[in-house]
Coordinates of C-alpha atoms and ligand atoms in Angstrom, one line a residue:
X1 CA -0.9 -10.4 -25.1
X2 CA -2.3 -13.9 -24.7
X3 CA -5.3 -15.1 -26.3
X4 CA -7.1 -15.7 -23.6
X5 CA -6.5 -11.3 -22.6
X6 CA -7.4 -10.3 -25.7
X7 CA -10.6 -12.4 -25.9
X8 CA -11.4 -10.2 -22.8
X9 CA -13.8 -8.1 -23.5
X10 CA -14.3 -4.2 -22.4
X11 CA -16.7 -1.4 -22.4
X12 CA -15.1 1.7 -22.7
X13 CA -15.4 3.2 -18.8
X14 CA -17.0 6.1 -19.4
X15 CA -20.1 4.3 -21.1
X16 CA -20.3 1.6 -17.8
X17 CA -20.7 5.0 -16.2
X18 CA -23.7 5.7 -18.6
X19 CA -25.7 2.3 -18.3
X20 CA -24.3 1.3 -14.7
X21 CA -23.6 1.8 -10.9
X22 CA -20.4 0.3 -8.9
X23 CA -21.3 -1.3 -5.8
X24 CA -17.4 -1.9 -4.0
X25 CA -17.0 -4.5 -0.7
X26 CA -13.3 -4.4 0.4
X27 CA -12.3 -7.6 2.4
X28 CA -8.8 -7.1 3.6
X29 CA -6.6 -9.2 5.5
X30 CA -4.1 -7.6 8.0
X31 CA -1.9 -10.1 9.3
X32 CA -0.6 -8.9 13.3
X33 CA 3.3 -8.6 14.3
X34 CA 2.7 -9.9 17.8
X35 CA 5.9 -12.0 18.6
X36 CA 3.3 -15.7 19.3
X37 CA 0.4 -17.3 17.3
X38 CA -2.9 -17.3 17.0
X39 CA -3.6 -20.2 19.4
X40 CA 0.1 -21.1 19.6
X41 CA 3.5 -20.5 21.4
X42 CA 5.5 -21.2 17.9
X43 CA 7.2 -17.6 16.6
X44 CA 4.5 -15.7 15.1
X45 CA 7.4 -15.1 11.7
X46 CA 7.0 -16.0 7.9
X47 CA 10.0 -17.4 5.9
X48 CA 13.1 -19.0 7.5
X49 CA 13.7 -22.9 7.4
X50 CA 10.5 -24.5 5.7
X51 CA 8.3 -26.4 8.6
X52 CA 10.8 -24.7 11.8
X53 CA 8.2 -22.6 13.3
X54 CA 6.0 -25.3 14.4
X55 CA 4.0 -27.2 16.6
X56 CA 1.5 -29.5 17.4
X57 CA -1.2 -26.9 18.2
X58 CA -0.3 -25.5 14.1
X59 CA 0.5 -29.0 12.8
X60 CA -3.4 -30.0 14.2
X61 CA -2.3 -33.2 15.1
X62 CA -4.4 -35.5 17.5
X63 CA -5.2 -33.5 21.1
X64 CA -3.3 -30.0 20.3
X65 CA -4.9 -28.0 22.3
X66 CA -5.1 -24.0 20.6
X67 CA -5.1 -21.0 23.1
X68 CA -5.8 -18.2 22.3
X69 CA -2.9 -14.6 21.8
X70 CA -4.3 -12.1 24.1
X71 CA -2.1 -9.9 22.0
X72 CA -3.7 -10.7 19.1
X73 CA -6.7 -9.8 21.2
X74 CA -5.4 -6.9 21.8
X75 CA -4.7 -5.7 18.4
X76 CA -7.7 -6.4 17.1
X77 CA -10.0 -4.6 19.5
X78 CA -7.6 -1.7 18.9
X79 CA -8.0 -1.9 15.3
X80 CA -12.1 -2.2 15.9
X81 CA -12.0 0.6 18.3
X82 CA -10.3 3.1 14.9
X83 CA -12.3 1.9 12.6
X84 CA -15.3 3.5 15.3
X85 CA -17.0 -0.6 15.8
X86 CA -19.1 -1.2 18.4
X87 CA -16.6 -4.8 20.3
X88 CA -18.4 -7.6 21.1
X89 CA -19.3 -7.9 25.0
X90 CA -19.2 -11.8 24.3
X91 CA -18.4 -13.6 21.2
X92 CA -16.4 -17.4 19.9
X93 CA -14.5 -18.3 17.6
X94 CA -15.7 -20.7 14.7
X95 CA -14.5 -23.9 12.9
X96 CA -14.6 -23.3 8.9
X97 CA -14.9 -26.4 7.2
X98 CA -12.6 -27.4 3.6
X99 CA -9.9 -29.5 2.6
X100 CA -6.9 -27.6 1.3
X101 CA -3.1 -28.9 1.8
X102 CA -1.6 -26.0 3.4
X103 CA -4.4 -26.3 6.0
X104 CA -3.4 -28.6 8.3
X105 CA -6.4 -29.3 11.1
X106 CA -8.7 -29.3 8.0
X107 CA -10.7 -26.2 8.9
X108 CA -9.7 -22.8 10.1
X109 CA -10.2 -20.7 13.2
X110 CA -11.6 -17.8 12.4
X111 CA -15.3 -15.9 13.7
X112 CA -18.7 -16.4 12.1
X113 CA -21.7 -15.1 13.3
X114 CA -20.0 -13.1 16.8
X115 CA -17.1 -11.2 14.8
X116 CA -15.5 -9.0 17.8
X117 CA -15.6 -6.1 15.8
X118 CA -19.2 -4.4 14.1
X119 CA -20.9 -1.9 12.7
X120 CA -17.8 0.5 12.2
X121 CA -16.5 3.1 10.0
X122 CA -14.0 4.5 8.4
X123 CA -14.5 8.2 6.3
X124 CA -12.2 8.9 2.8
X125 CA -10.4 11.5 1.0
X126 CA -10.5 11.0 -2.2
X127 CA -10.3 15.2 -4.2
X128 CA -11.7 17.0 -2.0
X129 CA -14.7 14.9 -1.3
X130 CA -15.6 12.6 1.7
X131 CA -17.2 9.3 1.3
X132 CA -18.4 7.2 4.5
X133 CA -17.4 2.9 4.2
X134 CA -19.3 1.4 6.4
X135 CA -17.5 -1.7 8.0
X136 CA -19.2 -4.7 9.1
X137 CA -17.2 -6.2 10.4
X138 CA -13.7 -7.3 11.9
X139 CA -12.6 -11.1 13.4
X140 CA -9.8 -13.3 13.9
X141 CA -8.7 -15.9 12.7
X142 CA -5.7 -17.5 11.4
X143 CA -3.2 -17.7 8.3
X144 CA -3.1 -20.8 6.5
X145 CA 0.3 -21.9 4.9
X146 CA 1.6 -21.5 2.0
X147 CA 1.9 -24.0 -1.0
X148 CA 5.0 -24.0 -3.6
X149 CA 4.8 -25.5 -6.8
X150 CA 7.1 -26.5 -8.1
X151 CA 7.4 -26.3 -12.0
X152 CA 5.6 -24.5 -15.1
X153 CA 5.8 -21.8 -16.1
X154 CA 3.1 -19.6 -13.6
X155 CA 3.6 -20.4 -10.2
X156 CA 0.5 -21.8 -9.9
X157 CA -1.2 -24.9 -9.4
X158 CA -1.7 -25.6 -12.8
X159 CA 1.5 -26.8 -15.7
X160 CA 3.5 -27.5 -12.0
X161 CA 5.5 -31.0 -11.6
X162 CA 5.1 -30.8 -8.1
X163 CA 3.9 -29.0 -5.1
X164 CA 6.3 -28.5 -2.4
X165 CA 4.0 -26.8 2.1
X166 CA 5.4 -24.9 4.3
X167 CA 3.6 -24.2 7.6
X168 CA 5.3 -21.6 8.7
X169 CA 3.1 -19.4 8.3
X170 CA -0.2 -21.9 9.5
X171 CA -1.9 -19.7 12.2
X172 CA 0.3 -16.8 12.1
X173 CA -3.0 -13.7 13.3
X174 CA -5.2 -13.0 10.9
X175 CA -7.3 -9.6 11.5
X176 CA -10.0 -10.0 8.9
X177 CA -11.3 -5.9 7.6
X178 CA -14.9 -5.9 5.9
X179 CA -17.2 -3.3 4.4
X180 CA -21.2 -3.2 4.2
X181 CA -20.9 -2.5 0.2
X182 CA -19.6 0.9 -1.3
X183 CA -22.2 2.4 -3.6
X184 CA -22.3 6.3 -5.0
X185 CA -19.1 5.7 -5.5
X186 CA -19.8 6.6 -8.7
X187 CA -16.7 7.0 -11.4
X188 CA -15.0 7.3 -8.1
X189 CA -15.1 4.2 -7.8
X190 CA -11.8 2.9 -8.1
X191 CA -10.2 6.1 -6.8
X192 CA -12.2 5.3 -3.1
X193 CA -11.2 1.5 -3.0
X194 CA -7.4 2.9 -3.8
X195 CA -7.9 5.1 -0.4
X196 CA -9.8 2.6 1.5
X197 CA -6.7 0.4 1.1
X198 CA -4.7 3.7 1.5
X199 CA -6.2 5.0 4.4
X200 CA -6.8 1.3 6.6
X201 CA -3.0 0.8 6.4
X202 CA -2.3 4.1 7.3
X203 CA -4.3 3.6 10.8
X204 CA -3.2 0.3 11.2
X205 CA 0.5 1.5 11.1
X206 CA 0.3 4.3 13.1
X207 CA -2.2 1.2 15.2
X208 CA 1.4 -1.1 14.8
X209 CA -0.4 -3.6 15.0
X210 CA 1.3 -5.5 11.8
X211 CA 4.2 -4.4 9.6
X212 CA 0.9 -3.8 6.6
X213 CA 3.0 -4.5 3.7
X214 CA 1.1 -5.4 1.4
X215 CA 4.1 -6.6 -1.5
X216 CA 5.4 -9.5 1.8
X217 CA 1.2 -9.7 1.8
X218 CA 1.4 -8.6 5.4
X219 CA -1.6 -6.5 4.0
X220 CA -4.7 -8.6 1.7
X221 CA -7.4 -6.9 0.1
X222 CA -10.4 -9.0 -2.0
X223 CA -11.7 -6.6 -4.3
X224 CA -15.3 -7.3 -4.8
X225 CA -17.1 -5.8 -7.2
X226 CA -21.1 -5.5 -9.3
X227 CA -23.0 -3.4 -11.4
X228 CA -26.9 -2.8 -11.3
X229 CA -28.8 -0.7 -13.9
X230 CA -27.9 2.6 -13.8
X231 CA -30.3 4.2 -11.0
X232 CA -32.0 0.8 -10.3
X233 CA -30.6 0.2 -6.7
X234 CA -31.1 -3.4 -7.4
X235 CA -27.2 -4.8 -6.4
X236 CA -26.0 -7.1 -9.4
X237 CA -23.8 -10.4 -9.3
X238 CA -20.6 -9.5 -7.8
X239 CA -16.9 -11.3 -8.5
X240 CA -14.2 -11.3 -6.0
X241 CA -10.7 -10.2 -7.3
X242 CA -8.1 -12.4 -4.4
X243 CA -5.0 -10.9 -3.5
X244 CA -4.8 -7.3 -5.1
X245 CA -1.3 -6.3 -3.7
X246 CA -1.2 -3.1 -3.8
X247 CA -2.6 0.2 -3.8
X248 CA -2.2 1.2 -7.2
X249 CA -3.7 -3.1 -8.2
X250 CA -6.8 -2.2 -6.5
X251 CA -7.6 0.8 -8.5
X252 CA -7.2 -1.1 -11.1
X253 CA -9.3 -3.9 -10.6
X254 CA -12.0 -2.3 -9.9
X255 CA -11.6 -0.1 -13.3
X256 CA -11.1 -3.8 -14.9
X257 CA -13.8 -5.8 -13.4
X258 CA -16.0 -1.9 -13.9
X259 CA -15.8 -2.4 -17.5
X260 CA -15.7 -6.4 -17.8
X261 CA -18.4 -6.7 -16.3
X262 CA -20.5 -3.9 -18.8
X263 CA -19.2 -5.4 -21.6
X264 CA -21.0 -8.9 -20.8
X265 CA -24.3 -7.2 -19.0
X266 CA -24.9 -4.9 -21.8
X267 CA -24.2 -8.2 -24.5
X268 CA -27.1 -9.2 -22.5
X269 CA -24.8 -11.6 -20.6
X270 CA -25.2 -12.9 -17.5
X271 CA -22.2 -12.5 -14.1
X272 CA -20.8 -15.8 -12.8
X273 CA -20.3 -15.0 -9.3
X274 CA -16.8 -16.1 -9.6
X275 CA -13.7 -15.1 -7.6
X276 CA -11.1 -14.2 -9.5
X277 CA -7.0 -13.9 -9.6
X278 CA -5.3 -10.9 -10.7
X279 CA -2.9 -9.8 -12.8
X280 CA -0.8 -7.5 -12.0
X281 CA 1.5 -7.7 -15.2
X282 CA -0.8 -7.8 -17.8
X283 CA -3.7 -5.4 -15.4
X284 CA -6.1 -8.1 -15.9
X285 CA -8.3 -10.6 -13.6
X286 CA -9.4 -14.1 -14.9
X287 CA -11.4 -16.8 -14.1
X288 CA -10.7 -18.8 -10.4
X289 CA -13.5 -20.4 -9.2
X290 CA -17.4 -20.3 -8.8
X291 CA -18.7 -18.7 -5.5
X292 CA -22.1 -19.4 -4.8
X293 CA -23.8 -17.9 -1.5
X294 CA -24.8 -20.5 -0.5
X295 CA -21.8 -22.4 0.2
X296 CA -21.6 -24.2 3.1
X297 CA -18.6 -24.4 5.3
X298 CA -20.4 -26.0 8.7
X299 CA -19.3 -23.6 10.8
X300 CA -19.7 -24.4 14.1
X301 CA -18.2 -22.8 17.5
X302 CA -14.7 -23.6 18.0
X303 CA -15.2 -26.7 21.0
X304 CA -11.6 -26.1 22.3
X305 CA -11.4 -22.1 22.7
X306 CA -13.1 -20.3 25.5
X307 CA -15.8 -17.2 24.6
X308 CA -14.0 -14.2 24.2
X309 CA -15.0 -11.3 26.6
X310 CA -13.3 -8.1 26.9
X311 CA -14.6 -6.0 30.2
X312 CA -15.2 -2.6 28.9
X313 CA -13.3 -1.6 31.6
X314 CA -10.0 -3.3 29.4
X315 CA -11.9 -2.5 26.3
X316 CA -12.2 1.8 27.7
X317 CA -8.0 1.3 28.0
X318 CA -7.5 0.4 25.5
X319 CA -9.3 3.5 23.6
X320 CA -7.0 5.4 25.5
X321 CA -4.0 4.0 23.4
X322 CA -5.2 5.0 19.8
X323 CA -3.9 7.0 17.9
X324 CA -5.4 10.3 16.5
X325 CA -7.6 9.8 14.4
X326 CA -6.8 10.3 10.6
X327 CA -9.1 13.2 9.9
X328 CA -7.3 15.2 13.1
X329 CA -4.3 14.0 12.0
X330 CA -4.4 15.3 8.1
X331 CA -6.1 19.2 9.5
X332 CA -3.2 18.8 12.4
X333 CA -0.4 18.1 9.7
X334 CA -1.4 19.9 6.6
X335 CA -1.9 23.3 9.1
X336 CA 1.7 22.8 10.6
X337 CA 4.2 21.9 7.6
X338 CA 1.5 25.0 5.4
X339 CA 0.1 22.4 2.5
X340 CA -2.2 24.1 1.2
X341 CA -5.8 22.0 0.3
X342 CA -4.6 21.2 -3.2
X343 CA -0.2 20.4 -1.9
X344 CA -1.9 18.1 0.7
X345 CA -4.8 16.3 -1.8
X346 CA -2.3 15.2 -3.8
X347 CA -0.3 13.6 -0.9
X348 CA -2.6 11.9 -0.1
X349 CA -4.1 10.5 -2.4
X350 CA -0.3 9.8 -3.7
X351 CA 0.1 7.4 -0.1
X352 CA 2.7 9.5 0.6
X353 CA 1.4 11.1 3.8
X354 CA 3.2 9.2 6.6
X355 CA 6.2 9.1 4.2
X356 CA 6.2 12.9 3.8
X357 CA 5.7 13.4 8.3
X358 CA 8.6 10.8 8.3
X359 CA 10.1 12.2 6.5
X360 CA 10.1 16.1 7.9
X361 CA 10.6 14.1 10.8
X362 CA 14.7 13.2 10.1
X363 CA 15.6 16.5 9.3
X364 CA 13.8 17.9 5.4
X365 CA 11.7 20.7 5.3
X366 CA 7.7 20.3 4.3
X367 CA 8.1 21.1 1.2
X368 CA 11.5 19.2 0.4
X369 CA 9.6 16.0 1.2
X370 CA 6.7 17.0 -0.6
X371 CA 8.7 17.6 -4.4
X372 CA 11.0 14.8 -3.7
X373 CA 7.7 11.5 -2.8
X374 CA 5.6 13.5 -5.1
X375 CA 7.2 14.2 -8.5
X376 CA 10.8 12.0 -8.4
X377 CA 9.5 9.5 -6.5
X378 CA 5.8 9.3 -7.8
X379 CA 7.1 10.0 -11.1
X380 CA 9.9 6.0 -10.3
X381 CA 7.0 4.5 -8.7
X382 CA 4.0 4.8 -11.7
X383 CA 7.6 3.5 -14.8
X384 CA 8.4 0.2 -12.0
X385 CA 4.7 -0.4 -11.0
X386 CA 4.9 0.4 -6.8
X387 CA 4.0 1.8 -5.0
X388 CA 5.5 4.4 -3.5
X389 CA 5.9 2.4 0.0
X390 CA 7.3 -0.4 -0.8
X391 CA 10.3 1.8 -3.7
X392 CA 13.6 1.0 -1.8
X393 CA 14.6 3.1 -0.5
X394 CA 13.3 4.8 2.5
X395 CA 12.2 8.6 4.5
X396 CA 15.4 8.7 6.0
X397 CA 17.6 8.7 3.1
X398 CA 15.2 11.2 1.3
X399 CA 15.9 13.6 4.3
X400 CA 19.3 13.4 4.0
X401 CA 19.1 14.0 -0.3
X402 CA 18.0 16.9 1.1
X403 CA 19.9 18.2 3.2
X404 CA 22.9 17.5 0.4
X405 CA 21.8 19.9 -1.4
X406 CA 21.1 22.3 1.6
X407 CA 25.2 22.2 2.4
X408 CA 25.0 22.9 -1.4
X409 CA 27.0 18.6 -1.4
X410 CA 24.6 18.3 -4.5
X411 CA 22.5 20.5 -7.0
X412 CA 19.5 19.7 -7.7
X413 CA 19.8 17.3 -10.9
X414 CA 22.8 16.1 -9.5
X415 CA 20.5 14.8 -6.6
X416 CA 18.3 13.0 -9.0
X417 CA 21.3 10.8 -9.3
X418 CA 21.8 10.4 -5.4
X419 CA 18.5 8.8 -5.8
X420 CA 19.0 6.7 -8.9
X421 CA 21.3 5.2 -6.9
X422 CA 20.3 4.7 -3.6
X423 CA 17.1 3.5 -6.0
X424 CA 19.5 0.9 -7.5
X425 CA 20.6 -0.7 -4.4
X426 CA 24.1 1.4 -4.7
X427 CA 24.6 2.3 -1.2
X428 CA 23.4 5.2 1.5
X429 CA 23.1 8.9 -0.3
X430 CA 27.1 9.6 0.8
X431 CA 27.9 6.2 -0.8
X432 CA 26.2 6.4 -4.2
X433 CA 28.0 10.4 -3.6
X434 CA 31.2 9.1 -3.6
X435 CA 31.1 6.3 -6.0
X436 CA 29.5 8.1 -8.4
X437 CA 31.9 11.3 -7.6
X438 CA 29.8 13.7 -8.0
X439 CA 29.8 15.9 -5.3
X440 CA 29.9 19.8 -7.3
X441 CA 32.5 21.6 -7.2
X442 CA 33.3 25.0 -5.2
X443 CA 36.8 24.9 -5.2
X444 CA 37.7 27.8 -6.9
X445 CA 40.7 26.8 -8.0
X446 CA 39.0 24.2 -10.4
X447 CA 36.2 26.8 -11.6
X448 CA 38.7 29.7 -12.0
X449 CA 39.7 27.9 -15.3
X450 CA 36.9 27.2 -16.2
X451 CA 35.5 30.1 -15.9
X452 CA 38.3 31.4 -18.2
X453 CA 37.8 28.9 -20.8
X454 CA 34.5 29.4 -21.4
X455 CA 35.0 33.2 -21.0
X456 CA 38.6 32.8 -24.0
X457 CA 35.2 30.5 -25.8
X458 CA 32.6 33.4 -25.6
X459 CA 34.4 36.8 -26.6
X460 CA 30.8 38.8 -27.2
X461 CA 29.2 37.7 -24.4
X462 CA 32.0 38.8 -22.3
X463 CA 32.3 42.2 -24.0
X464 CA 28.4 42.6 -23.4
X465 CA 29.2 41.1 -18.9
X466 CA 31.6 44.2 -19.3
X467 CA 29.5 46.9 -20.3
X468 CA 26.7 46.2 -17.7
X469 CA 24.6 43.8 -19.5
X470 CA 25.1 41.0 -16.3
X471 CA 21.8 38.8 -18.1
X472 CA 24.3 37.6 -20.8
X473 CA 26.4 35.5 -17.2
X474 CA 23.9 33.2 -18.8
X475 CA 25.8 31.8 -21.0
X476 CA 28.9 31.8 -19.6
X477 CA 27.3 30.4 -16.4
X478 CA 25.7 27.6 -19.2
X479 CA 29.9 26.9 -20.4
X480 CA 31.1 26.2 -17.7
X481 CA 28.2 23.7 -15.6
X482 CA 28.6 21.9 -19.3
X483 CA 32.2 22.0 -18.9
X484 CA 32.0 20.6 -15.0
X485 CA 29.3 18.5 -16.8
X486 CA 26.4 19.8 -14.5
X487 CA 29.2 19.0 -10.9
X488 CA 29.6 22.8 -10.3
X489 CA 27.9 25.5 -7.6
X490 CA 26.0 27.1 -10.2
X491 CA 26.0 30.6 -7.9
X492 CA 29.7 30.8 -6.6
X493 CA 30.2 30.2 -10.8
X494 CA 28.3 33.4 -11.9
X495 CA 30.0 35.4 -8.7
X496 CA 34.0 34.6 -10.6
X497 CA 32.1 35.6 -13.5
X498 CA 31.2 39.1 -12.8
X499 CA 34.3 39.3 -10.8
X500 CA 36.2 38.6 -13.5
X501 CA 34.5 40.6 -15.8
X502 CA 34.0 44.1 -13.6
Ligands
LIG1 ZN1 2.7 -24.1 16.6

């Protein structure tokens, strides 16, 4: 613990709820998976050799002229429609003027008072209750480049010896989705925030418009939070925690900020309107930069781009390409899979709906798919502090491990070791079974020897079984399994014991 971390005073969560009502707001940036950038033909691929995927337009060189990426507009409209938004008949881009070293034009091309999508909502399920999250707007903009701060211990600019800038990401299309203040969530505010981001991601994946990997920064959440004295209805001063990069962290950041705000307010202090940094390792936020509502970016309509005016025919055509509505989809899947309400709620709550669905599509039975994702893998994701979707294992791997169990190549216990091996990067499930020598022995020769040894070592148990007390076989099965280090087909062992002692 650093001294600044231990200096942050927090109010116990229950006390926060007794005195204050939380108001949430979420801003989520989605990086689209278009082939080219928002306003030029450069590849929209982040990574690779720094500054290789750039041109005069995305470098902001004099005289370069931007052109809107039609596919990005299409994706924006589909996202808006899926969020029950109205789609503007006519809207413009705007310049948001400010200086930042990784933004070569000295302005970001965004949308201001004319977003392409507005006035929508998404219904979010938390523990069987539905919260309607109102969407204020979803607008198009471009990403910035990326700075790399070299030297220093934190990777932040403070303490660095020098900084490098990579413009490959500059101009990659983004959609920013902004909620209205979310009120009335009370004690569930952290879970509602998490569920909103998780369900939004699910929707983005179903639309196929982004890779939507939070750990890769394709989907980034900024979490706004304020408290008002209980029942007053007066919104307090908010803070904005930037770039929270997992569902789990969204929940933790909201809870932390609620407890921090409450401690300050109850001590007679006031909240500074500012951005905050989220620290994944310590689970705390620290002060970023002060941010006032009066911040003036001198927005003005972008003179180099024509307005975007999607025809109503096109919008309706795109409406026809939408995936199933999430509520309908959940009800359908629950019926298909035969899950109880509680099983379904846990699956959705864990952010595992899509993973379970894919695992079933790869051939696993619904209950088996659920069992692994919500059991073994949920435990691992908690231990490692990552979301399920970011674990280094695919639904196809999970389905294959279950198939190995069904084929009696491994039992449940050995299957856990297969999971361990796959997560440790040892290869496919079959390779892990091979390399670790995990296959169970069902060959009667080897098992027979172990059974004979167990009988010889436990003559009194053997006598009981001979006298018809079949239940006593458990002790001998245990002895055989121990000798075989768990790698025996327990059903076959039981048969052999009863054959030999009948
Ligand atoms: Zn370019």
